[in-house]
């Protein structure tokens, strides 16, 4: 572990000295501390297995036969090596969600963006360091909708052990993965979404892979006719008085969730693997892609208390798509010797949940996040500013003009600044990252993400939500492979503005390879004159996924200092399949230690058996794909 002491021009001498003192402290503590960086190794066999839920057998693609997949547990500073063996019929990549991947974009796992996929029957080892961050992260497949069944926790503990948590050492740490169960083919689901059809209902929600007793399973053989057994639910056994660290992860495709445990309160201590100033609440709001760590003291009367994850959706007039809730249980381990007093005969306590259409509770939950320890001071000024609208539009199935407003003549797509992302072709000669690294043009036409929307209108006008001729005029768009280049080290401000064309949902925007300072959020239209003075430059939360409120906005700042080709997208799967994506390209710095090193030697190649791709330098002959 070491740092570079280069005094950058904008750094004051005092700051530089502070950095140096800090660095000396780290070096000293590193020499004293016995713990040394280890390699945490896993083998992930991706394979289809049959699982039965709701009395129906479904073929699901999972890692090592588990759902959720194995949790990776590492210590800050460790190297993680995961051997992915692809025994599934799909092209596969795994993304390490929230891992900063400093100078290691090669391991980011986005198909055709950072790498050629791992073909069926092949394998690849992802290697990355977990340095300078601790807390709850996760991993998931980045292919079609397969992340619904291919995901797991990635936990990074402090180098000096649990005693260095900035909160009381918990008795036990528990990953709580919220997900969903689909009893349909997930690739088909993705094709439907790409065809603008987002009305598929999620079959069930899950906590740690279990559907819970709100769902009926199969009739049990032994029981009388008509008796239906409930689905298993997740159970957390607790001891009275002990403190539990719940590491909540929303791995779901479709919904933000409200999470409560009846009779208990939470202290929020971290989000997206960054510590936050602790605050008490009885409800957690968590969007797809986010993680939230809470302490829960088992201080209720011994008994059984439901843990509920309620799926939210935007209120009407938004088109309503059925989403399902799930529940598990917190169960007190009785110290009593009398077996009948263990509470099994007393009904479990049910929490009062917010309304599924409540958009205020999530807004204020996220508004209450402030960072506890800042890895770096917030840069005072931005070098580049972007205003990015997040919306929905449509393209014609055929020809230039067509009927809109949900007509089948058009396909509904999702957009950033009025352009919808076109995935780089699966048959391209290489990923965008390889093309960028080798200064090649692999025949993929790129379009610059505009810094401002192409259409200016009242972005949050609720009259645009219902389909009709007025909103239809705002729909026409096109599909392009959107990229935005950044000079190394640029301080970038992005204001994300959710829009109301055809829908009014929130957008959890996830940036790969960088954390973002969340400076402010609001309902309605962003107004720089009013909102810039409200920016929190003192202790803004640091997130990899920022929830942009529905009919509202969020302002973020990040330092583009990690060279590579980074996905930036909405973490709602339907928005992503529909194209709410751009690629942020961060240029190399001026030195070796700020430039992307070469790819791993065993990096997957886009060598389809049928076609031989001849790749040429862009200064030479054009690429030939035959
Ligand atoms: C924090 O949460 C409380 C309770 O919901 C709310 O009243 C308050 O406005 C929130 N603070 C911010 C800055 O959002
Ligand atoms: C819409 O049209 C496409 C192409 O003609 C067809 O495949 C699809 O089934 C249609 N969808 C609906 C919902 O009618
Ligand atoms: C935009 O629409 C909202 C909601 O319909 C409305 O309250 C607001 O006044 C409109 N703003 C402007 C500038 O027209
Ligand atoms: C799988 O990857 C190969 C090589 O990158 C590509 O040629 C092929 O089209 C991909 N298949 C699918 C279904 O995307
Ligand atoms: Cu979205």
XYZ file of C-alpha atoms and ligand atoms in Angstrom:
683
model
C 0.000 0.000 0.000
C 1.494 3.330 -0.968
C 0.576 6.696 -2.305
C 2.162 9.104 -4.694
C 3.110 12.525 -3.447
C 2.791 14.662 -6.473
C 1.821 18.249 -5.750
C -0.766 19.025 -8.350
C -0.980 22.676 -9.382
C -4.367 23.205 -7.779
C -3.342 21.613 -4.513
C -2.242 24.000 -1.808
C 0.969 23.260 0.069
C -1.082 22.641 3.180
C -3.218 20.050 1.453
C -0.126 18.372 0.073
C 1.415 18.240 3.553
C -1.779 16.829 4.984
C -1.744 14.143 2.295
C 1.883 13.359 3.059
C 1.246 13.104 6.787
C -1.731 10.850 6.136
C 0.323 8.718 3.793
C 3.134 8.362 6.343
C 0.536 7.311 8.847
C -0.706 4.644 6.442
C 2.797 3.389 5.710
C 3.587 3.176 9.427
C 0.336 1.414 10.222
C 0.912 -0.926 7.288
C 4.338 -1.939 8.613
C 3.021 -2.383 12.144
C -0.195 -4.190 11.280
C 0.317 -7.916 10.886
C -2.517 -8.269 8.374
C -1.249 -8.386 4.819
C -3.074 -8.338 1.537
C -4.360 -11.729 0.550
C -5.771 -13.225 -2.624
C -9.403 -14.217 -2.180
C -10.152 -16.910 -4.736
C -13.466 -18.279 -5.947
C -14.603 -20.537 -8.743
C -17.986 -19.586 -10.189
C -19.541 -22.314 -12.302
C -22.392 -20.747 -14.256
C -24.905 -23.439 -15.074
C -28.612 -23.968 -15.597
C -30.426 -25.819 -12.846
C -34.054 -26.585 -12.167
C -35.659 -24.839 -9.230
C -39.238 -25.200 -8.069
C -41.204 -22.272 -6.737
C -44.949 -21.647 -6.741
C -45.280 -25.334 -7.581
C -43.648 -24.804 -10.952
C -40.297 -26.100 -12.086
C -38.213 -23.438 -13.835
C -34.819 -23.641 -15.495
C -32.642 -20.925 -13.976
C -29.051 -19.911 -14.636
C -27.114 -19.629 -11.384
C -23.595 -19.728 -9.959
C -22.574 -22.942 -8.150
C -26.197 -24.063 -7.948
C -27.059 -21.241 -5.529
C -29.538 -18.362 -5.576
C -28.353 -15.847 -4.508
C -24.882 -16.891 -5.599
C -21.893 -17.183 -3.269
C -20.936 -14.141 -1.207
C -17.375 -12.936 -1.709
C -15.802 -11.794 1.553
C -12.603 -9.815 1.357
C -10.537 -7.407 3.402
C -9.701 -3.940 2.147
C -6.481 -4.163 0.129
C -7.006 -7.783 -0.902
C -6.987 -9.052 -4.443
C -10.044 -11.000 -5.565
C -9.664 -13.669 -8.239
C -12.828 -15.278 -9.561
C -12.543 -18.109 -12.070
C -15.758 -17.967 -14.069
C -16.504 -21.254 -15.807
C -19.355 -20.752 -18.251
C -21.345 -23.950 -18.559
C -24.484 -22.032 -19.522
C -25.754 -21.634 -23.090
C -25.285 -17.842 -22.884
C -22.431 -15.487 -23.589
C -21.505 -14.394 -20.073
C -19.822 -11.557 -18.215
C -19.826 -10.751 -14.498
C -19.742 -7.169 -13.259
C -18.344 -6.305 -9.807
C -20.868 -3.674 -8.869
C -19.344 -0.667 -7.116
C -15.767 -1.957 -7.175
C -13.785 1.068 -8.350
C -11.467 -1.053 -10.524
C -8.725 1.539 -10.428
C -6.603 1.172 -13.618
C -8.414 -2.110 -14.144
C -11.332 -1.402 -16.466
C -10.537 -4.759 -18.108
C -12.219 -6.533 -15.174
C -15.426 -4.483 -15.244
C -17.443 -7.137 -17.048
C -19.704 -5.351 -19.540
C -20.148 -7.347 -22.757
C -18.799 -5.638 -25.890
C -18.113 -2.512 -23.855
C -15.200 -3.660 -21.679
C -14.749 -7.212 -22.929
C -15.797 -9.870 -25.369
C -18.074 -12.202 -23.461
C -17.057 -15.565 -22.038
C -18.482 -17.941 -24.622
C -20.385 -21.054 -23.568
C -17.889 -23.752 -22.606
C -15.085 -21.278 -21.902
C -13.752 -19.642 -18.774
C -12.039 -16.471 -17.672
C -10.517 -15.273 -14.408
C -11.488 -11.820 -13.206
C -8.782 -10.267 -11.017
C -9.252 -7.027 -9.145
C -8.143 -5.300 -5.986
C -10.605 -4.023 -3.422
C -8.629 -1.007 -2.268
C -9.694 2.198 -0.590
C -13.271 1.093 -0.071
C -15.042 -1.007 2.536
C -18.615 -2.068 3.034
C -21.271 -3.841 1.016
C -20.947 -4.264 -2.721
C -22.214 -7.042 -4.950
C -21.667 -8.832 -8.220
C -24.041 -9.690 -11.024
C -24.156 -10.898 -14.593
C -24.323 -8.025 -17.060
C -26.069 -10.027 -19.771
C -29.704 -9.515 -20.761
C -31.917 -9.987 -17.710
C -29.805 -12.834 -16.360
C -28.719 -10.829 -13.352
C -32.104 -11.711 -11.841
C -30.614 -15.125 -11.022
C -26.869 -14.425 -11.277
C -25.879 -12.207 -8.372
C -24.400 -12.256 -4.891
C -22.889 -10.090 -2.164
C -19.319 -8.767 -2.242
C -18.321 -7.680 1.233
C -15.180 -5.720 1.977
C -14.176 -5.569 5.633
C -11.777 -3.050 7.161
C -8.119 -4.012 7.200
C -7.915 -3.586 10.951
C -10.937 -5.727 11.678
C -14.453 -5.075 12.908
C -13.172 -2.931 15.775
C -12.380 -0.216 13.246
C -15.983 0.168 12.110
C -17.142 3.701 12.860
C -20.032 2.209 14.837
C -20.377 -0.356 17.633
C -19.082 -3.765 16.624
C -22.116 -5.870 15.677
C -22.721 -9.310 17.112
C -23.345 -10.661 13.627
C -23.273 -9.460 10.010
C -26.027 -10.601 7.687
C -26.333 -10.023 3.933
C -29.983 -9.374 3.008
C -30.329 -9.642 -0.759
C -33.641 -8.472 -2.185
C -34.317 -9.971 -5.565
C -37.038 -11.261 -7.758
C -38.196 -14.584 -9.058
C -39.324 -14.925 -12.642
C -40.829 -18.126 -13.890
C -40.133 -17.170 -17.468
C -37.054 -17.331 -19.654
C -34.983 -14.260 -18.744
C -33.597 -13.870 -22.267
C -37.164 -13.755 -23.549
C -37.913 -11.146 -20.897
C -35.019 -9.077 -22.238
C -36.237 -9.446 -25.827
C -39.687 -8.288 -24.725
C -38.215 -5.233 -23.019
C -36.082 -4.382 -26.037
C -39.294 -4.547 -28.020
C -40.715 -1.886 -25.723
C -42.967 -4.326 -23.912
C -42.397 -3.710 -20.225
C -45.692 -5.048 -18.939
C -44.363 -8.509 -18.005
C -45.152 -8.948 -14.353
C -42.477 -10.039 -12.036
C -43.572 -13.346 -10.534
C -42.436 -12.736 -6.954
C -39.963 -10.819 -4.848
C -37.417 -12.610 -2.691
C -35.268 -12.094 0.387
C -32.052 -14.096 0.157
C -33.622 -16.158 -2.613
C -36.741 -17.099 -0.628
C -40.227 -16.043 -1.674
C -41.809 -16.181 1.771
C -45.212 -17.024 3.135
C -47.181 -14.512 1.056
C -46.812 -17.066 -1.735
C -48.385 -20.492 -1.967
C -46.119 -23.396 -2.758
C -47.232 -26.931 -3.583
C -49.871 -28.855 -1.737
C -47.978 -31.038 0.647
C -48.456 -34.741 0.092
C -49.208 -35.543 3.706
C -51.695 -32.755 4.282
C -55.394 -33.011 3.597
C -56.897 -32.170 0.234
C -56.681 -28.496 -0.629
C -53.978 -27.778 1.912
C -51.336 -25.573 0.359
C -47.914 -25.170 1.786
C -46.454 -21.710 1.890
C -43.190 -20.856 0.236
C -40.211 -20.828 2.593
C -39.228 -17.441 3.910
C -35.888 -16.108 5.039
C -35.491 -16.358 8.824
C -33.005 -14.415 10.903
C -32.646 -15.878 14.395
C -31.612 -13.228 16.883
C -30.550 -13.169 20.490
C -32.187 -10.585 22.733
C -30.090 -7.454 23.211
C -27.599 -8.239 20.459
C -26.851 -5.900 17.531
C -27.053 -7.095 13.922
C -25.493 -5.450 10.886
C -27.876 -6.014 7.972
C -26.179 -5.534 4.619
C -29.113 -4.803 2.313
C -28.672 -5.187 -1.432
C -31.358 -4.532 -4.039
C -30.564 -6.995 -6.822
C -34.077 -6.748 -8.265
C -34.808 -5.870 -11.871
C -37.972 -3.908 -11.500
C -38.583 -2.011 -8.297
C -37.414 0.178 -5.495
C -38.288 -1.428 -2.172
C -39.328 -0.259 1.256
C -37.884 -2.560 3.924
C -39.093 -2.766 7.498
C -38.885 -5.179 10.421
C -41.931 -4.966 12.668
C -41.177 -3.673 16.160
C -37.592 -2.656 15.324
C -35.717 0.435 14.269
C -32.617 0.708 12.148
C -29.543 2.891 12.344
C -28.293 3.523 8.810
C -24.475 3.416 8.821
C -23.418 2.996 5.187
C -24.661 3.082 1.603
C -22.882 1.858 -1.532
C -19.818 0.906 0.556
C -19.354 4.401 1.944
C -19.973 5.189 5.597
C -22.744 7.678 6.299
C -23.472 9.801 9.344
C -25.616 7.378 11.358
C -29.323 8.159 11.447
C -32.284 6.313 12.892
C -35.294 5.235 10.855
C -37.834 2.449 10.892
C -37.848 2.105 7.103
C -35.139 1.685 4.478
C -35.714 2.744 0.871
C -33.464 0.911 -1.554
C -33.390 1.123 -5.340
C -31.954 -1.457 -7.753
C -28.163 -1.231 -7.634
C -27.994 0.354 -4.201
C -26.709 -1.162 -0.973
C -27.641 0.082 2.491
C -26.038 -1.120 5.744
C -28.099 -0.794 8.916
C -27.638 -1.768 12.537
C -30.630 -3.417 14.158
C -30.723 -4.059 17.888
C -32.831 -7.060 18.919
C -34.544 -5.060 21.634
C -38.170 -6.112 21.191
C -40.075 -8.540 23.374
C -39.119 -12.115 22.421
C -41.325 -13.213 19.565
C -41.507 -13.282 15.786
C -41.438 -10.153 13.652
C -41.953 -9.974 9.917
C -39.256 -8.420 7.730
C -41.124 -7.020 4.737
C -39.739 -5.826 1.401
C -42.498 -3.916 -0.372
C -42.057 -3.270 -4.089
C -42.866 0.306 -5.043
C -44.181 1.727 -8.253
C -44.956 5.223 -9.445
C -48.504 6.382 -8.794
C -51.143 6.620 -11.492
C -51.501 7.922 -14.139
C -48.333 5.846 -14.617
C -49.212 2.571 -16.337
C -49.389 0.105 -13.438
C -47.411 -3.130 -13.718
C -48.079 -5.643 -10.957
C -45.058 -5.962 -8.664
C -45.052 -8.236 -5.674
C -43.804 -7.889 -2.131
C -42.124 -10.499 0.007
C -41.480 -11.157 3.632
C -39.108 -13.044 5.878
C -38.884 -13.069 9.625
C -36.808 -12.023 12.583
C -37.205 -14.697 15.243
C -36.002 -14.416 18.818
C -34.096 -17.388 20.070
C -35.672 -18.108 23.395
C -33.538 -18.463 26.489
C -36.489 -19.956 28.285
C -36.433 -23.637 29.134
C -40.188 -23.837 28.655
C -40.596 -24.813 24.988
C -44.106 -23.412 24.698
C -42.881 -19.919 25.465
C -40.751 -19.571 22.335
C -43.435 -17.558 20.623
C -44.297 -20.025 17.842
C -47.909 -20.079 18.987
C -48.231 -16.294 19.005
C -48.880 -14.708 15.599
C -45.882 -12.933 14.128
C -46.024 -9.137 14.242
C -46.651 -7.426 10.885
C -45.101 -3.980 10.217
C -47.107 -1.013 8.934
C -45.688 -0.363 5.505
C -45.669 2.869 3.505
C -48.023 2.957 0.545
C -46.529 1.321 -2.563
C -47.044 4.657 -4.376
C -45.387 6.737 -1.650
C -42.610 8.702 -3.376
C -41.818 10.975 -0.427
C -40.409 8.363 1.962
C -37.688 7.325 -0.487
C -36.939 10.978 -1.302
C -36.396 11.879 2.358
C -34.567 8.632 3.116
C -32.025 9.481 0.420
C -32.026 13.126 1.500
C -30.884 12.016 4.954
C -27.685 10.399 3.671
C -24.536 12.386 4.401
C -21.030 11.010 4.326
C -19.180 10.284 7.515
C -15.642 9.966 6.266
C -14.732 11.470 2.977
C -12.087 9.635 0.974
C -11.246 13.015 -0.578
C -12.550 16.548 -0.203
C -15.297 17.495 -2.650
C -13.720 19.468 -5.495
C -15.069 22.999 -5.206
C -15.626 23.581 -8.884
C -16.522 21.558 -11.942
C -14.530 21.596 -15.191
C -17.409 20.185 -17.210
C -21.144 20.411 -16.787
C -23.814 18.203 -18.257
C -27.564 18.301 -17.949
C -28.979 14.888 -18.788
C -32.682 14.152 -19.142
C -33.823 10.595 -18.485
C -36.866 9.723 -20.458
C -38.837 7.502 -22.713
C -39.410 7.887 -26.426
C -40.101 5.688 -29.398
C -38.670 4.587 -32.714
C -40.628 3.362 -35.728
C -40.619 -0.333 -36.515
C -40.559 0.574 -40.189
C -39.978 3.775 -42.082
C -39.601 7.297 -40.807
C -43.081 8.025 -39.545
C -45.436 5.882 -37.560
C -48.068 5.956 -34.895
C -46.739 6.580 -31.374
C -48.327 6.563 -27.913
C -47.928 2.847 -27.426
C -49.017 1.838 -30.926
C -47.339 -1.324 -32.126
C -46.108 0.617 -35.148
C -43.506 2.097 -32.801
C -41.188 0.576 -30.200
C -40.912 2.291 -26.834
C -37.288 2.980 -25.887
C -35.571 4.737 -22.978
C -33.297 7.719 -23.532
C -30.602 10.020 -22.179
C -30.849 13.524 -23.633
C -33.366 12.191 -26.130
C -31.148 9.528 -27.659
C -31.481 5.813 -26.919
C -28.408 3.620 -26.538
C -27.647 1.031 -29.170
C -25.541 -1.832 -27.818
C -22.301 -2.354 -29.724
C -22.937 -5.311 -32.050
C -22.354 -8.772 -30.554
C -20.412 -9.603 -33.709
C -17.998 -6.658 -33.455
C -14.309 -7.522 -33.694
C -13.598 -6.399 -30.130
C -15.039 -4.500 -27.202
C -15.160 -0.699 -27.138
C -12.438 -0.758 -24.470
C -10.049 -2.769 -26.651
C -10.766 -0.502 -29.625
C -10.105 2.528 -27.407
C -6.942 1.059 -25.918
C -5.480 0.172 -29.310
C -6.671 3.483 -30.841
C -8.686 1.460 -33.295
C -12.005 1.931 -34.904
C -13.639 -1.474 -34.880
C -16.413 -0.421 -37.172
C -18.731 0.598 -34.351
C -20.146 4.013 -35.071
C -20.141 6.179 -31.957
C -22.243 9.232 -31.243
C -21.422 11.830 -28.604
C -23.902 12.083 -25.768
C -25.083 15.694 -25.977
C -24.373 17.869 -22.910
C -27.973 19.078 -22.917
C -31.291 17.601 -24.043
C -32.220 17.921 -27.705
C -35.750 18.893 -26.698
C -36.618 21.441 -24.068
C -40.080 21.283 -22.565
C -41.620 21.238 -19.104
C -39.782 18.042 -18.131
C -42.063 17.227 -15.218
C -45.402 18.235 -16.700
C -47.761 15.576 -15.407
C -50.058 16.107 -18.384
C -47.433 14.224 -20.469
C -47.728 10.963 -18.520
C -50.925 9.674 -20.150
C -50.366 8.628 -23.751
C -51.847 10.893 -26.373
C -51.125 13.354 -29.148
C -49.384 15.932 -26.917
C -46.779 13.574 -25.479
C -46.496 11.703 -28.805
C -44.826 14.783 -30.334
C -41.986 14.383 -27.805
C -41.427 10.692 -28.506
C -39.456 10.401 -31.767
C -35.840 9.424 -31.122
C -33.122 7.175 -32.491
C -30.742 4.441 -31.359
C -27.026 5.303 -31.247
C -23.972 4.039 -29.385
C -23.646 7.053 -27.080
C -20.266 7.963 -25.626
C -18.881 10.995 -23.821
C -15.117 11.524 -23.507
C -13.469 13.111 -20.492
C -9.977 14.434 -20.061
C -8.161 12.572 -17.279
C -8.771 14.290 -13.963
C -11.705 16.408 -15.138
C -14.181 17.319 -12.418
C -17.581 16.595 -13.933
C -20.994 17.804 -12.823
C -24.011 15.921 -14.084
C -27.544 16.989 -13.328
C -29.919 14.128 -14.030
C -33.478 15.210 -14.693
C -36.254 12.587 -14.760
C -38.952 13.394 -17.279
C -42.657 12.683 -17.521
C -43.147 11.511 -21.103
C -45.316 8.353 -20.844
C -44.184 7.618 -17.261
C -43.050 9.288 -14.065
C -40.722 6.768 -12.436
C -37.445 7.330 -10.644
C -34.119 6.368 -12.220
C -31.319 4.787 -10.159
C -28.315 5.879 -12.236
C -25.210 3.733 -11.816
C -21.718 4.801 -12.896
C -19.040 2.152 -13.286
C -15.481 2.724 -12.073
C -16.190 5.882 -10.056
C -18.134 6.969 -7.023
C -20.150 10.178 -7.264
C -20.759 12.920 -4.724
C -24.523 13.471 -4.572
C -24.741 17.238 -4.128
C -28.491 17.801 -4.126
C -31.842 16.423 -5.214
C -35.275 17.895 -5.716
C -38.743 17.428 -7.112
C -39.808 19.310 -10.226
C -37.504 20.904 -12.780
C -33.897 21.664 -11.895
C -33.189 25.379 -11.699
C -29.471 26.237 -11.492
C -30.060 29.715 -10.014
C -32.106 28.254 -7.190
C -30.387 24.877 -6.744
C -26.625 25.419 -7.104
C -26.484 27.481 -3.890
C -28.072 24.498 -2.119
C -25.319 22.065 -3.141
C -23.845 20.168 -0.223
C -20.086 20.508 -0.707
C -19.322 19.633 2.914
C -20.503 16.083 3.502
C -22.459 14.845 0.464
C -23.096 11.100 0.323
C -20.713 9.182 -1.945
C -22.570 6.702 -4.130
C -22.124 4.505 -7.169
C -25.894 4.527 -7.749
C -27.814 7.782 -7.371
C -31.581 7.669 -7.179
C -32.979 10.387 -9.421
C -36.479 11.014 -8.050
C -39.432 10.540 -10.362
C -40.615 13.977 -11.583
C -37.418 15.330 -10.044
C -33.661 15.633 -10.394
C -30.344 14.841 -8.713
C -27.013 16.655 -9.108
C -23.760 14.688 -8.872
C -20.068 15.526 -9.118
C -17.314 13.034 -9.866
C -13.639 13.128 -10.773
C -12.953 11.349 -14.060
C -9.612 9.946 -12.921
C -9.929 6.273 -13.743
C -8.957 5.707 -17.372
C -11.204 3.379 -19.306
C -14.571 2.877 -20.911
C -17.274 2.965 -18.271
C -20.928 2.103 -18.479
C -23.329 4.678 -17.046
C -26.915 3.476 -16.914
C -30.201 3.219 -15.154
C -30.306 0.136 -12.922
C -33.938 -0.619 -13.659
C -33.516 -3.520 -16.044
C -36.355 -2.474 -18.339
C -34.871 1.018 -18.715
C -31.479 -0.518 -19.431
C -32.759 -3.025 -21.996
C -34.674 -0.132 -23.549
C -31.508 1.971 -23.859
C -31.082 4.349 -20.893
C -27.305 4.019 -21.140
C -24.228 5.977 -22.172
C -20.541 5.110 -22.097
C -18.144 7.466 -20.330
C -14.642 7.278 -21.763
C -11.926 8.574 -19.442
C -8.628 9.305 -21.161
C -5.258 8.213 -19.815
C -3.342 10.592 -17.570
C 0.129 11.845 -18.359
C 2.059 9.153 -16.475
C 2.209 5.391 -16.391
C 0.482 5.277 -13.026
C -2.486 7.194 -14.391
C -2.803 5.191 -17.607
C -4.612 1.975 -18.324
C -2.200 -0.970 -18.430
C -2.500 -3.637 -21.144
C -5.288 -6.252 -20.984
C -4.772 -9.547 -19.158
C -3.008 -12.106 -21.360
C -5.943 -14.522 -21.288
C -8.558 -11.864 -22.105
C -11.529 -13.371 -24.007
C -11.556 -12.767 -27.742
C -14.561 -12.128 -29.945
C -13.698 -15.109 -32.074
C -16.939 -16.570 -33.264
C -16.265 -19.919 -34.935
C -18.156 -18.899 -38.035
C -16.440 -15.621 -38.728
C -12.836 -14.644 -38.829
C -12.394 -11.009 -37.975
C -9.427 -9.288 -39.491
C -8.618 -6.284 -37.415
C -6.551 -3.490 -38.813
C -5.190 -0.317 -37.397
C -7.457 2.614 -38.080
C -4.594 4.290 -39.901
C -4.288 1.296 -42.163
C -6.851 -0.641 -44.090
C -10.483 -0.642 -42.997
C -11.676 -3.432 -40.745
C -12.799 -6.502 -42.556
C -15.484 -8.603 -40.973
C -16.269 -11.672 -43.015
C -34.707 13.399 6.743
O -35.836 12.603 7.083
C -36.869 13.297 7.754
C -37.915 12.292 8.146
O -38.432 11.649 7.014
C -37.416 14.403 6.866
O -38.412 15.130 7.527
C -36.280 15.316 6.459
O -36.763 16.285 5.558
C -35.160 14.519 5.822
N -34.044 15.397 5.494
C -33.678 15.633 4.224
C -32.544 16.586 4.060
O -34.202 15.111 3.267
C -46.099 -5.965 -32.392
O -45.604 -6.203 -33.692
C -44.519 -7.107 -33.744
C -43.943 -7.085 -35.147
O -44.959 -7.076 -36.115
C -45.020 -8.476 -33.294
O -43.953 -9.402 -33.318
C -45.540 -8.349 -31.871
O -46.087 -9.572 -31.442
C -46.584 -7.264 -31.771
N -46.855 -7.049 -30.378
C -48.072 -6.844 -29.913
C -48.179 -6.639 -28.455
O -49.058 -6.843 -30.639
C -44.613 22.151 -15.335
O -45.560 21.157 -15.006
C -45.860 21.126 -13.631
C -46.720 19.901 -13.342
O -47.707 19.693 -14.291
C -46.546 22.448 -13.240
O -46.847 22.443 -11.872
C -45.574 23.570 -13.558
O -46.216 24.815 -13.314
C -45.126 23.540 -14.995
N -44.055 24.503 -15.157
C -44.052 25.388 -16.137
C -42.876 26.299 -16.191
O -44.963 25.457 -16.951
C -21.579 -14.478 -28.372
O -20.297 -13.924 -28.521
C -19.721 -14.159 -29.816
C -18.277 -13.664 -29.792
O -18.139 -12.471 -29.123
C -20.554 -13.481 -30.889
O -20.039 -13.714 -32.154
C -21.983 -14.019 -30.807
O -22.810 -13.329 -31.710
C -22.535 -13.863 -29.395
N -23.826 -14.502 -29.301
C -24.898 -13.836 -28.885
C -26.165 -14.641 -28.835
O -24.883 -12.667 -28.553
Cu -34.410 4.414 -15.337
